Coordinates of N, CA and C in Angstrom, one line a residue:
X1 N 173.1 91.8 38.0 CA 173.3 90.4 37.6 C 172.1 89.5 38.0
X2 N 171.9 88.7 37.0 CA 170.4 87.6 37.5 C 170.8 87.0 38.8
X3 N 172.1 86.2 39.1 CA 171.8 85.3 40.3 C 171.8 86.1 41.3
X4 N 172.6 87.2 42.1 CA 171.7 87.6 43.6 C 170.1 88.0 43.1
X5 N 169.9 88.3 41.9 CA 168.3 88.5 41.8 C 167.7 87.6 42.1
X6 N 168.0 86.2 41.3 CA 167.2 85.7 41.9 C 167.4 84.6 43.3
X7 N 168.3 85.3 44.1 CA 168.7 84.5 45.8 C 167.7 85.0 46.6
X8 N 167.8 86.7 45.7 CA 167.0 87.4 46.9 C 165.2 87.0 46.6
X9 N 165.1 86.3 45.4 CA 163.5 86.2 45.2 C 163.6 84.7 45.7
X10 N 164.2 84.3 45.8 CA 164.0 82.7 46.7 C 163.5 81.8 45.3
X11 N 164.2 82.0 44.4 CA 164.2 81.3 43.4 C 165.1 79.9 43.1
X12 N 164.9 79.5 44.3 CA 165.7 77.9 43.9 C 166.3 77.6 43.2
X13 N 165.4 76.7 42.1 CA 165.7 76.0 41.1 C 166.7 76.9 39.8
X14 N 165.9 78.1 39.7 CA 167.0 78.9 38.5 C 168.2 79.1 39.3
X15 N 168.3 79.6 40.4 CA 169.7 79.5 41.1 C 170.4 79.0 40.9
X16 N 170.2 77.5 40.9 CA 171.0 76.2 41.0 C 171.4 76.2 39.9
X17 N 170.1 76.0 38.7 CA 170.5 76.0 37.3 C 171.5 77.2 37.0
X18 N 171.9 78.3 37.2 CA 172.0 79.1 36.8 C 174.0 79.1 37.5
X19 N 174.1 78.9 38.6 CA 175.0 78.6 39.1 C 175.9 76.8 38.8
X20 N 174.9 76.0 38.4 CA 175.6 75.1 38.1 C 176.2 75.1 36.7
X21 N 175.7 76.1 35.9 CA 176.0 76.0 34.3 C 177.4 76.3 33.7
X22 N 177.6 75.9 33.1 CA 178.9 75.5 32.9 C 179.8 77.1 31.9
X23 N 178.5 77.6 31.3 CA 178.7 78.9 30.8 C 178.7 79.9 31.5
X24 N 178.0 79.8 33.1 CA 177.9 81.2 33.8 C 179.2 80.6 34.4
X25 N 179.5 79.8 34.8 CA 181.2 79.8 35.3 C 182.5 80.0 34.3
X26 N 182.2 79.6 33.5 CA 183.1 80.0 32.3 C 183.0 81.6 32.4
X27 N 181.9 82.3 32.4 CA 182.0 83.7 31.8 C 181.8 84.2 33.1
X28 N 181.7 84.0 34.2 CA 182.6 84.7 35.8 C 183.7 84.5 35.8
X29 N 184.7 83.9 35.0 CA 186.0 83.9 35.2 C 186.7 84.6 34.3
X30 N 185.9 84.9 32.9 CA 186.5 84.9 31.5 C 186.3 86.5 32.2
X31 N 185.6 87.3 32.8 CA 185.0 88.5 33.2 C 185.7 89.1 34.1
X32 N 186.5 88.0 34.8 CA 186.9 88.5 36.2 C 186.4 88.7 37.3
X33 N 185.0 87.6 37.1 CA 184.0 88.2 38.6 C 183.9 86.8 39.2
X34 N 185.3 86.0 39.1 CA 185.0 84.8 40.0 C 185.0 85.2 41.7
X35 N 185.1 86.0 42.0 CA 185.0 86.5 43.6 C 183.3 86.7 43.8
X36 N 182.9 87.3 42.7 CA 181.2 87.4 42.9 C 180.3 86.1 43.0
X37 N 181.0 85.3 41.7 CA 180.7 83.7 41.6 C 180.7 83.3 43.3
X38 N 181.7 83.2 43.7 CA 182.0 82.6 45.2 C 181.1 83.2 46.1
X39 N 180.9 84.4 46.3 CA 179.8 85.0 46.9 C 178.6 84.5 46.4
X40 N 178.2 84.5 45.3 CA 177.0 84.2 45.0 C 176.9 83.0 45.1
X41 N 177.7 81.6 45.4 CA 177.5 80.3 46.1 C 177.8 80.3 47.1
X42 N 178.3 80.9 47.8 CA 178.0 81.0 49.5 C 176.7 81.9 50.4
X43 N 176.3 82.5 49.4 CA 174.3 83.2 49.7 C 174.0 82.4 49.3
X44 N 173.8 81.1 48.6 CA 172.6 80.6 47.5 C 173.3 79.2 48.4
X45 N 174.1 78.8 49.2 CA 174.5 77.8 50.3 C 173.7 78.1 51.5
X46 N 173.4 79.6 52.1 CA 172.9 80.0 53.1 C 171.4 80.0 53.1
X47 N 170.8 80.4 51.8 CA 169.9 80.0 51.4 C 169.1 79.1 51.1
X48 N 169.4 78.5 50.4 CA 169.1 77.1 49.9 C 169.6 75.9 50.4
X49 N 169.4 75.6 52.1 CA 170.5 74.4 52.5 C 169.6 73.1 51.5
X50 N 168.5 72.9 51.0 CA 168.8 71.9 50.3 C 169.1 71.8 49.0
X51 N 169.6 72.4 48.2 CA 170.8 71.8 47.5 C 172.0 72.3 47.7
X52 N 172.8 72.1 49.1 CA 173.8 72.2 49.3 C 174.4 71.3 48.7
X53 N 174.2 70.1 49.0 CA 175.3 68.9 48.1 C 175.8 69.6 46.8
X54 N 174.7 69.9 46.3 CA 175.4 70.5 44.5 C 175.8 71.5 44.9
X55 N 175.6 72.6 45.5 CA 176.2 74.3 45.5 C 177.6 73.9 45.8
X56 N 177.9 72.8 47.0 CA 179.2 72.3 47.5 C 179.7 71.8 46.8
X57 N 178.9 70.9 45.6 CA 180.3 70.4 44.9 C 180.7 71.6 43.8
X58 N 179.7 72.5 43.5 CA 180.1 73.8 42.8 C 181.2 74.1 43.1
X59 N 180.8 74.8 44.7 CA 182.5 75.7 44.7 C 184.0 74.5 45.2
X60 N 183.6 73.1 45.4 CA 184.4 72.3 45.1 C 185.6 72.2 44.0
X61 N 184.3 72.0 43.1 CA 185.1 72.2 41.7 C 185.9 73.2 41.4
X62 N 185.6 74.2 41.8 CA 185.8 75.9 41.7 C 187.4 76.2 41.9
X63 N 186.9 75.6 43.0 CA 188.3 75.5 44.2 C 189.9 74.5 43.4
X64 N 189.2 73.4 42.9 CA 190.0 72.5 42.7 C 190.8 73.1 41.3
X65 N 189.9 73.9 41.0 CA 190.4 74.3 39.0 C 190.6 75.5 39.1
X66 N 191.2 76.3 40.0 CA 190.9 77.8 40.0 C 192.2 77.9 39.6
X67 N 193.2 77.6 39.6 CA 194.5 78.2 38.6 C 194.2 78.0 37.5
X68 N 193.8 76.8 37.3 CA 193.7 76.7 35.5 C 192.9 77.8 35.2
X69 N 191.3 78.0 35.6 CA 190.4 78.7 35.2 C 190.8 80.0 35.1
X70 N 191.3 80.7 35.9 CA 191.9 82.4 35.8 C 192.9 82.3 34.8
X71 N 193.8 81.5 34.5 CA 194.7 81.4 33.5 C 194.3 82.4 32.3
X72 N 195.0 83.2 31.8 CA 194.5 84.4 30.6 C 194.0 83.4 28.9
X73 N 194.5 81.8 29.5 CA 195.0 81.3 28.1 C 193.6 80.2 28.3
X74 N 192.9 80.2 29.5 CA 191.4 79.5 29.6 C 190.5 79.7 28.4
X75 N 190.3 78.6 27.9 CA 189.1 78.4 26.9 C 187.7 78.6 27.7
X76 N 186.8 78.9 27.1 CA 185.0 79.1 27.7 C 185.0 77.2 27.7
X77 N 185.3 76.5 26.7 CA 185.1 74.6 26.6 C 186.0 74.3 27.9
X78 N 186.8 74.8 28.5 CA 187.8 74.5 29.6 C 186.8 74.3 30.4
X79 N 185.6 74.8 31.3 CA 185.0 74.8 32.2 C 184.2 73.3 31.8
X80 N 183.9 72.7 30.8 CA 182.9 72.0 30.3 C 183.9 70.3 29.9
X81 N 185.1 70.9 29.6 CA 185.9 69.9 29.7 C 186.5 69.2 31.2
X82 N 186.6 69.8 32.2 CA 186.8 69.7 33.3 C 185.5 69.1 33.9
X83 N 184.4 69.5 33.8 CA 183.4 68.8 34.3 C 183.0 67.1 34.1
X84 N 183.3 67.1 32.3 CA 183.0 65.6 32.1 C 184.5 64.9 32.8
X85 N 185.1 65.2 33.3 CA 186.0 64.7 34.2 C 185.2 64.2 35.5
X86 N 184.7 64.8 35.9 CA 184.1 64.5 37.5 C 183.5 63.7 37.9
X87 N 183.7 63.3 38.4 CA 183.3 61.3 39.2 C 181.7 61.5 38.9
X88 N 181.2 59.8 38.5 CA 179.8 59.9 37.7 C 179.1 60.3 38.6
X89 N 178.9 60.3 40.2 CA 178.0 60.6 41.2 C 177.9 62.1 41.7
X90 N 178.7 63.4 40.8 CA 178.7 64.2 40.7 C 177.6 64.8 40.0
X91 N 177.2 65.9 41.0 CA 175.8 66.7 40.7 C 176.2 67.4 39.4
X92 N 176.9 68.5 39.4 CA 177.7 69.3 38.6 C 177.2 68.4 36.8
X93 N 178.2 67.3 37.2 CA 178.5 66.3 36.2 C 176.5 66.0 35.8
X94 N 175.9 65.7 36.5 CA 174.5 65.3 36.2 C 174.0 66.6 35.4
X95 N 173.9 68.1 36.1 CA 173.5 68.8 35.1 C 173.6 69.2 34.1
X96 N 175.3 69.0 34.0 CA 176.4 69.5 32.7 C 175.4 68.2 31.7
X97 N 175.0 67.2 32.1 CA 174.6 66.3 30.8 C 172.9 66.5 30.7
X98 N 172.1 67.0 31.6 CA 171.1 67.0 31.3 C 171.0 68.5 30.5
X99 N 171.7 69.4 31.0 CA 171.7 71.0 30.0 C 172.3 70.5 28.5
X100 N 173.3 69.4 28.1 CA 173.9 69.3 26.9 C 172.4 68.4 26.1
X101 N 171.9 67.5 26.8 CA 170.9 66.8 26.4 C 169.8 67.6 25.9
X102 N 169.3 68.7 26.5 CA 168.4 69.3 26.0 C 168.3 70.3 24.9
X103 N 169.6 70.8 25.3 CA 170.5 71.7 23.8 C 170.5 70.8 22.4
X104 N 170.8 70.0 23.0 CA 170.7 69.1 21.7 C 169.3 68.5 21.0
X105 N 168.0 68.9 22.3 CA 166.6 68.3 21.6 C 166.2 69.3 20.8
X106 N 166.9 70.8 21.2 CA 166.1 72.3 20.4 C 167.4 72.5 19.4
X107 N 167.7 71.9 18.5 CA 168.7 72.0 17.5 C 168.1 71.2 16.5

């Protein structure tokens, strides 16, 4: 899997990106590897204390939606629909629009 690859290379920024995306949590759950997900935000918390704020509100969210999300009847949009919910000062929330913003400049 890319993210302990790249925790263990001290790869920051793809970390973040890669753990805050709305599709690698969609498809750790759709997979059944949200227990890896959790682990891999709690190394990449031990790691990386500065952006804890965002890895915290990661597994925040995580925590808050985890029935819904394991639910067999979860949509991959469920993870992306739940996000634009999140209070505007929310990290999560910030990248979910700067990833949709740039998807939309390479289209």
């Amino acid at each position: 899997c890319l993210v302990p690859h790249l925790i263990c290379s001290l790869d920051e920024s793809r970390t973040v990106k890669e753990l805050v995306s709305t599709e690698y949590i969609a498809a750790s759950f759709a997979s059944g590897a949200w227990h890896d997900l959790f682990e891999q935000l709690g190394e990449a918390l031990a790691t990386f204390p500065s952006s804890a704020r965002t890895l915290s509100q990661v597994r925040g969210f995580i925590g808050r939606h985890m029935d819904i999300l394991r639910s067999n009847s979860a949509e991959p949009s469920l993870v992306a629909q739940l996000v634009v919910q999140e209070p505007a000062n929310s990290e999560l929330l910030y990248h979910f629009r700067n990833h949709e913003s740039a998807k939309q400049l390479h289209e």
